[in-house]
Amino acid sequence: MKKVKFIYNPYSGENSIISELDSIVKIHQKYNYSIVPYRISMEYDLSKAFDDIDESFSYILVAGGDGTLDNIVNHMRNLNINKPIGVLPVGTANDFAKYLGIPQDVEEACIQILNSKPKGVDLGKVNDKYFLNVASTGLFTDISQKTDVNLKNSLGKLAYYVKGIEQIPNFRKLKVKVTSEEVTYDGDMYLMLVFNGQTAGNLKLAYKAEIDDGLLDVIVIKAATIRDMIPLFIKMIRGDHLEDTTSILYFKTNNLQVETEENIVTDIDGERGPDFPLTIECIKEGIQILGIDINEEKNSLKKPGLIRARLK
């Protein structure tokens, strides 16, 4: 029987994964896979999850949000582990999994993963850390870092909005220099987002992003008056295109440098990122992912009735 390393965060998404453990084992057994679980906790270093990884393991199954997935990818890269990854999106933030077309339903997700082939997906890198969805800096980018875990589990996404409101008094212009082969910007900004995925906080901002084009999508929100910013925020919430907005700089690149003397931090998929200066690059098809359904094709795996029938 083939083996799957199952790494899960029991605290993600209001502990929802706990009630799904038996279903995950059952589905994998039907496909002739044996689940080898590892529970993420503060007591043990995540690297221990990979101590027994060898050729007998077919892939690594991850249950958690963007931050959990980011941590696992960083450990895998540092340990030179090249196994494909399957993602069960059970965290508070699941932007990258949604971009990949992974179902929210755990059983549906498992079956989609088990019936798929690995696909090479681009990987972002900031200095010595990797990211799958988005790296950011500027105002509000450390909200996830500052939000209490218990508050996240009890309030979900609302916890982020509560924390964001608390930071409004800190709203200010930030001096930054961004340099790439395509674009150079030396001026004031509020926020900078570098996407490997497409969404942040459920907002589809990097609508030009492609999963394997070897490029990152960079969005710089320039400093402007509140009067100019209101229409921009409305466009962002509605998912409108941003090219004709003067306070937005949007471009694609595979490598850029970011410099600033401001007292601000970086964020990588909800976790603390490296200090400045930053070198950000795209590693084309740097990781193998299972279960991808970006086009959301209407196949049998997307129909719950057929999925349930298969499991009987």
XYZ file of C-alpha atoms in Angstrom:
312
model
C 0.000 0.000 0.000
C 1.315 3.439 -0.982
C 1.845 5.979 1.795
C 0.806 9.617 2.196
C 2.298 11.933 4.798
C -0.632 13.885 6.239
C 0.391 17.093 8.029
C -2.497 18.902 9.680
C -2.971 21.982 11.816
C -5.650 21.120 14.421
C -6.211 24.809 15.180
C -6.997 25.927 11.621
C -10.512 27.028 10.760
C -12.112 26.593 14.180
C -10.630 23.077 14.543
C -12.763 21.871 11.627
C -10.208 19.303 10.432
C -10.624 17.225 13.600
C -14.082 16.021 12.585
C -12.824 15.114 9.093
C -9.932 12.822 10.042
C -11.859 9.575 9.614
C -13.165 10.641 6.201
C -9.625 11.434 5.027
C -8.354 8.012 6.092
C -11.397 6.233 4.602
C -11.097 7.893 1.198
C -7.374 7.219 0.957
C -7.827 3.562 1.924
C -10.319 3.190 -0.939
C -7.577 4.418 -3.265
C -5.055 2.018 -1.702
C -3.142 4.686 0.248
C -2.038 4.489 3.868
C -2.172 7.768 5.830
C 0.806 8.621 8.071
C -0.308 11.622 10.161
C 1.688 14.403 11.791
C -0.067 16.882 14.081
C 1.381 20.408 14.054
C 1.929 21.829 17.547
C 4.180 24.210 19.471
C 5.832 21.245 21.219
C 7.570 19.802 18.164
C 9.501 21.390 15.320
C 7.717 21.030 11.986
C 10.866 19.540 10.456
C 10.172 16.331 12.434
C 7.206 15.720 10.165
C 9.669 14.820 7.422
C 11.994 12.523 9.405
C 10.544 9.368 7.871
C 9.993 10.636 4.319
C 11.402 8.216 1.746
C 10.513 6.727 -1.634
C 7.554 4.840 -0.144
C 5.620 8.128 0.226
C 3.666 9.205 -2.854
C 2.792 12.721 -1.770
C 2.312 15.100 1.149
C -1.222 16.087 2.153
C -1.570 19.392 3.999
C -4.602 20.551 6.002
C -4.475 24.207 7.018
C -4.547 27.763 5.779
C -2.079 29.767 3.705
C 0.313 30.177 6.641
C 0.425 26.430 7.337
C 1.053 25.662 3.672
C 3.763 28.325 3.499
C 5.618 26.869 6.502
C 5.503 23.351 5.069
C 6.782 24.482 1.675
C 9.692 26.315 3.317
C 10.654 23.214 5.299
C 10.414 21.041 2.205
C 12.641 23.347 0.181
C 15.192 23.609 2.986
C 15.251 19.819 3.378
C 15.381 19.216 -0.405
C 12.131 17.228 -0.360
C 10.505 17.226 -3.788
C 7.295 15.306 -3.156
C 4.026 16.618 -4.686
C 1.657 18.431 -2.325
C -2.105 18.106 -1.954
C -3.944 20.870 -0.088
C -7.072 20.634 2.083
C -8.144 24.279 2.636
C -9.401 24.294 6.226
C -7.738 27.469 7.547
C -9.043 30.963 8.174
C -7.299 32.164 5.009
C -7.248 29.807 2.014
C -6.516 32.196 -0.842
C -4.015 29.986 -2.655
C -6.153 26.840 -2.455
C -9.111 28.756 -3.895
C -6.887 29.989 -6.727
C -6.006 26.367 -7.498
C -9.675 25.394 -7.594
C -9.487 23.081 -4.574
C -12.994 22.427 -3.127
C -13.736 23.590 0.397
C -15.421 20.263 1.135
C -12.712 17.932 2.486
C -14.063 14.768 0.856
C -14.381 16.473 -2.526
C -10.878 17.876 -2.169
C -9.397 14.464 -1.344
C -10.993 12.825 -4.371
C -9.919 15.649 -6.671
C -6.360 15.285 -5.397
C -6.316 11.496 -5.700
C -7.596 11.621 -9.286
C -5.094 14.227 -10.446
C -1.525 14.320 -11.687
C 1.177 16.619 -10.250
C 1.504 19.995 -11.947
C 4.446 22.355 -11.695
C 3.484 25.609 -9.973
C 5.545 28.773 -9.662
C 7.052 29.576 -6.292
C 7.928 33.020 -4.949
C 11.041 33.714 -2.916
C 11.850 36.730 -0.714
C 15.520 36.715 0.300
C 15.786 33.245 1.892
C 12.077 32.515 2.402
C 9.573 31.019 -0.025
C 5.925 31.903 -0.555
C 3.059 30.469 -2.570
C 0.393 33.158 -2.524
C 1.478 36.693 -1.666
C 4.279 38.684 -0.084
C 3.430 42.168 1.124
C 4.731 45.221 2.923
C 3.381 48.572 3.978
C 0.308 49.493 5.973
C -1.874 46.722 7.411
C 0.407 43.913 6.181
C 1.152 42.630 9.676
C -2.500 42.288 10.714
C -2.338 38.492 10.598
C 0.850 38.488 12.685
C -0.753 40.704 15.330
C -4.098 38.905 15.477
C -4.408 36.507 18.396
C -4.793 32.859 17.378
C -7.788 32.408 19.677
C -9.444 35.455 18.110
C -8.863 34.002 14.628
C -10.396 30.693 15.648
C -13.439 32.262 17.267
C -14.163 35.091 14.799
C -12.589 33.798 11.589
C -11.982 36.503 8.953
C -13.822 39.060 11.109
C -10.815 39.001 13.438
C -8.643 40.492 10.678
C -11.098 43.330 10.073
C -11.251 44.114 13.787
C -7.461 44.301 13.927
C -7.359 46.414 10.766
C -9.669 49.029 12.268
C -7.334 49.301 15.248
C -4.479 50.261 12.894
C -6.270 53.082 11.056
C -4.637 55.766 13.288
C -1.241 54.610 11.907
C -2.245 55.457 8.311
C 0.694 57.316 6.704
C 2.785 57.625 3.556
C 5.747 55.284 3.205
C 8.849 56.037 1.149
C 9.934 53.064 -0.964
C 12.141 52.228 -3.933
C 11.135 49.352 -6.206
C 13.513 48.266 -8.959
C 13.022 45.675 -11.689
C 13.958 45.271 -15.348
C 10.446 46.364 -16.326
C 9.672 49.157 -13.845
C 11.390 51.479 -11.391
C 9.362 53.348 -8.776
C 10.901 55.699 -6.225
C 8.180 57.430 -4.251
C 5.490 57.178 -1.593
C 3.117 54.263 -1.138
C 0.630 52.814 1.304
C 0.857 49.161 0.418
C 2.767 46.776 -1.842
C 1.644 43.267 -2.783
C 3.692 40.726 -4.747
C 1.462 37.907 -5.956
C 2.267 34.382 -6.971
C -1.450 33.634 -6.589
C -4.333 35.968 -7.385
C -6.178 36.871 -4.195
C -5.566 38.387 -0.798
C -8.299 38.439 1.827
C -10.702 36.975 -0.755
C -10.140 39.988 -3.037
C -9.039 38.994 -6.543
C -6.475 41.714 -7.154
C -3.851 39.997 -9.313
C -6.334 39.032 -12.028
C -3.534 38.735 -14.617
C -1.618 36.141 -12.595
C -0.910 32.734 -14.124
C 0.173 29.726 -12.158
C 3.148 28.697 -14.303
C 4.269 31.731 -16.325
C 7.452 32.250 -14.292
C 6.349 35.772 -13.328
C 5.115 37.526 -10.188
C 2.349 40.145 -10.278
C 3.343 43.309 -8.415
C 0.775 45.834 -7.178
C 1.907 49.067 -5.545
C -0.807 51.275 -4.056
C 0.715 54.744 -4.255
C 0.141 57.366 -1.614
C -2.768 59.620 -2.579
C -5.500 61.717 -1.016
C -8.384 60.022 0.751
C -10.640 61.419 -1.979
C -8.629 59.522 -4.613
C -8.403 56.354 -2.537
C -12.134 55.816 -2.019
C -12.870 54.969 -5.706
C -9.825 52.677 -5.672
C -11.048 50.726 -2.645
C -14.477 50.390 -4.266
C -12.850 48.955 -7.406
C -10.775 46.525 -5.363
C -13.807 45.262 -3.421
C -15.837 44.870 -6.640
C -12.983 43.055 -8.389
C -12.743 45.647 -11.196
C -9.595 45.984 -13.277
C -7.123 48.530 -11.927
C -5.012 49.548 -14.935
C -6.752 52.900 -15.449
C -6.284 53.936 -11.817
C -3.503 56.501 -11.372
C -2.816 55.522 -7.766
C -2.034 51.905 -8.752
C 1.170 50.528 -10.241
C 0.629 47.008 -11.628
C 3.328 45.086 -13.488
C 4.770 41.593 -13.979
C 8.368 40.568 -13.359
C 10.483 37.581 -12.375
C 12.831 39.578 -10.157
C 12.674 42.846 -8.216
C 14.387 44.658 -5.370
C 12.614 46.648 -2.670
C 14.347 49.183 -0.421
C 13.008 51.389 2.354
C 14.163 53.063 5.549
C 10.658 53.037 7.008
C 9.978 51.078 10.176
C 7.725 48.509 8.538
C 7.722 44.721 8.327
C 7.078 42.224 5.570
C 4.462 39.498 5.495
C 4.515 36.179 3.640
C 1.163 34.374 3.491
C 0.246 35.667 6.959
C 3.654 35.011 8.541
C 6.507 37.393 9.351
C 8.828 37.828 6.354
C 12.493 38.890 5.998
C 13.846 42.351 6.803
C 14.785 44.955 4.171
C 16.318 45.218 1.648
C 14.354 42.594 -0.260
C 15.172 40.583 -3.336
C 12.005 38.951 -4.618
C 12.110 36.371 -7.387
C 9.935 33.790 -9.088
C 11.069 30.174 -9.329
C 9.248 28.817 -12.361
C 7.376 25.596 -11.564
C 9.305 25.378 -8.296
C 6.884 22.967 -6.642
C 4.532 20.152 -7.675
C 0.862 20.474 -6.668
C -1.960 17.892 -6.900
C -5.666 18.532 -7.442
C -5.390 21.703 -9.502
C -8.592 22.724 -11.270
C -7.991 26.369 -12.155
C -10.487 26.339 -15.015
C -13.088 24.732 -12.708
C -14.088 22.324 -15.448
C -17.458 20.653 -15.020
C -16.362 17.112 -14.399
C -17.668 14.370 -12.143
C -15.349 15.314 -9.308
C -17.149 18.635 -8.913
C -20.560 16.981 -8.464
C -21.212 16.014 -4.835
C -23.811 13.379 -5.753
C -21.335 11.465 -7.884
C -18.624 11.836 -5.286
C -20.766 10.328 -2.545
C -21.738 7.492 -4.869
C -18.096 6.624 -5.459
C -17.465 6.225 -1.748
C -20.256 3.729 -1.124
